[in-house]
């Protein structure tokens, strides 16, 4: 969702630590003034401001609005991955978890009549029933085994990337943007990355067997948050994705190759989920109750306008742009849009998007509002603003006439989602389409070999973050590729130039893979923008004897290179055999080939030792994983999270991988009962057979 201004940056997990002899200064941890439990969930200025703006239709709705603002948010998640595998996982969730969940809800209600636990609710406006909402608290999870199991399941599947925990309203902007596999997509303020992940999923929503022709470029101005973004999207393993680090309000123009000619890069889809005051997140960020004031919105209006304007400039004619915030304030929402629409004349238009979200409850965009000073003095026009306030309240913050607001600017087509409408956070979304070039763009003579003029960039006082390793793409003479090509029998249409490493000299440890358009953009624009990350690890150097190739397949990039791997390196394994391979917890003792089914053994006969692809069909869905055939054994190269995911789809035993504290308590209680029973038996035996008295 929109980035609240108060959000703190996480430390860069990838930065290398430098040793020095300087004494480290210990800084006390940053603590809240009060724990959440003692924060008073009220703010007089907040209530007075939004009541004046008539954000709710009447007093009854206002009471509902404020009541929900003070409640905890429900848990929401969506199922990701390929269509076939997502449907298989959804079926499993409904059969193995939701049925138990329903029973648990009934039991909790019997124990506690005031229990607020509700059955799982499908978010009907999300496509294919892939998003769900659960109303449960930590207390409920601790006291109910089915709820605890569901909680652990969500954590496990989130780690493997097949489920995404994300607030419901945060899912809306990527949905209305309508990304398709051929689109060039820019996410201007991307961190922490939940919406970026949705954009990538939409790009790959086709048959899953072909690499999309489009790409997603995700940017953030904060270097540390860029690495948070990399971590969030890493699980998607997309070769059509790259992360950049730059100021989105002055984002540079770039080039790419189209039909053999270098030309300006314009985007088909742009997401402007801009930094905001974040008062729509009060339900999960209780600190905002104590810090909220109108100065935040006024200070951010200019930045939000500049980001939106730059996004519109980078958008191709006919393309679509989503402007969104997690703020309810019209100064950060409708006023920003009106500010730009006035300047672009009829080049941009807010278009209707509610039809893309069937059953979603929302309020239409505001057509009238009154900017106010920090001390809540409201003004109807800019002429009414005193000179002392004109550095804070600007002309662009004021609304158009009521007739123009609807007939000319279509502000009523915006969506404002209020918390009480379907038990969510607060959010604002507007979908715009570029009808023609912007007025000031017409003065720039563009040719297919030139780039549009960049906006003036701020002078950098120092280089943000640390220097990135280079992106070194393979050329036609690359020896490593010859080895990979020969061993894995890569198909003729595999493009070796899309392989890259992160070092110019020395042995190549990891080989990454990206799409052709991403390679082209990087090679043409490396000096124009700081690129943080791209490509998916696809081959890993391994120390093995008597193997023709020094590299094995990497699980991360298997989905991308698998279609190009020859049948000589593929093995069809039976379901029970894959369960056996995945259930092996001792990597030094993988299952021997002789222990596998005769069908799998037969399929292994034509595969030479070394890295291979394991294929298994479950309910007409093909599951693939990285394997290694040894002289006498076969193993699966799968990390713990993917192991649990695959075993779950295969119906395997997960007790080795998942802890059940309820079962542990039962076992401890049974053990205690056994000890008590043994002691009781000993006492009974002693009583019935008393020892003979001493003769002393």
XYZ file of C-alpha atoms in Angstrom, residues 689-696:
8
model
C 3.781 -57.046 49.899
C 5.186 -55.280 53.025
C 8.878 -55.885 53.735
C 9.728 -58.177 56.710
C 10.606 -56.368 59.909
C 14.203 -56.279 61.039
C 15.329 -58.646 63.852
C 17.604 -56.039 65.302
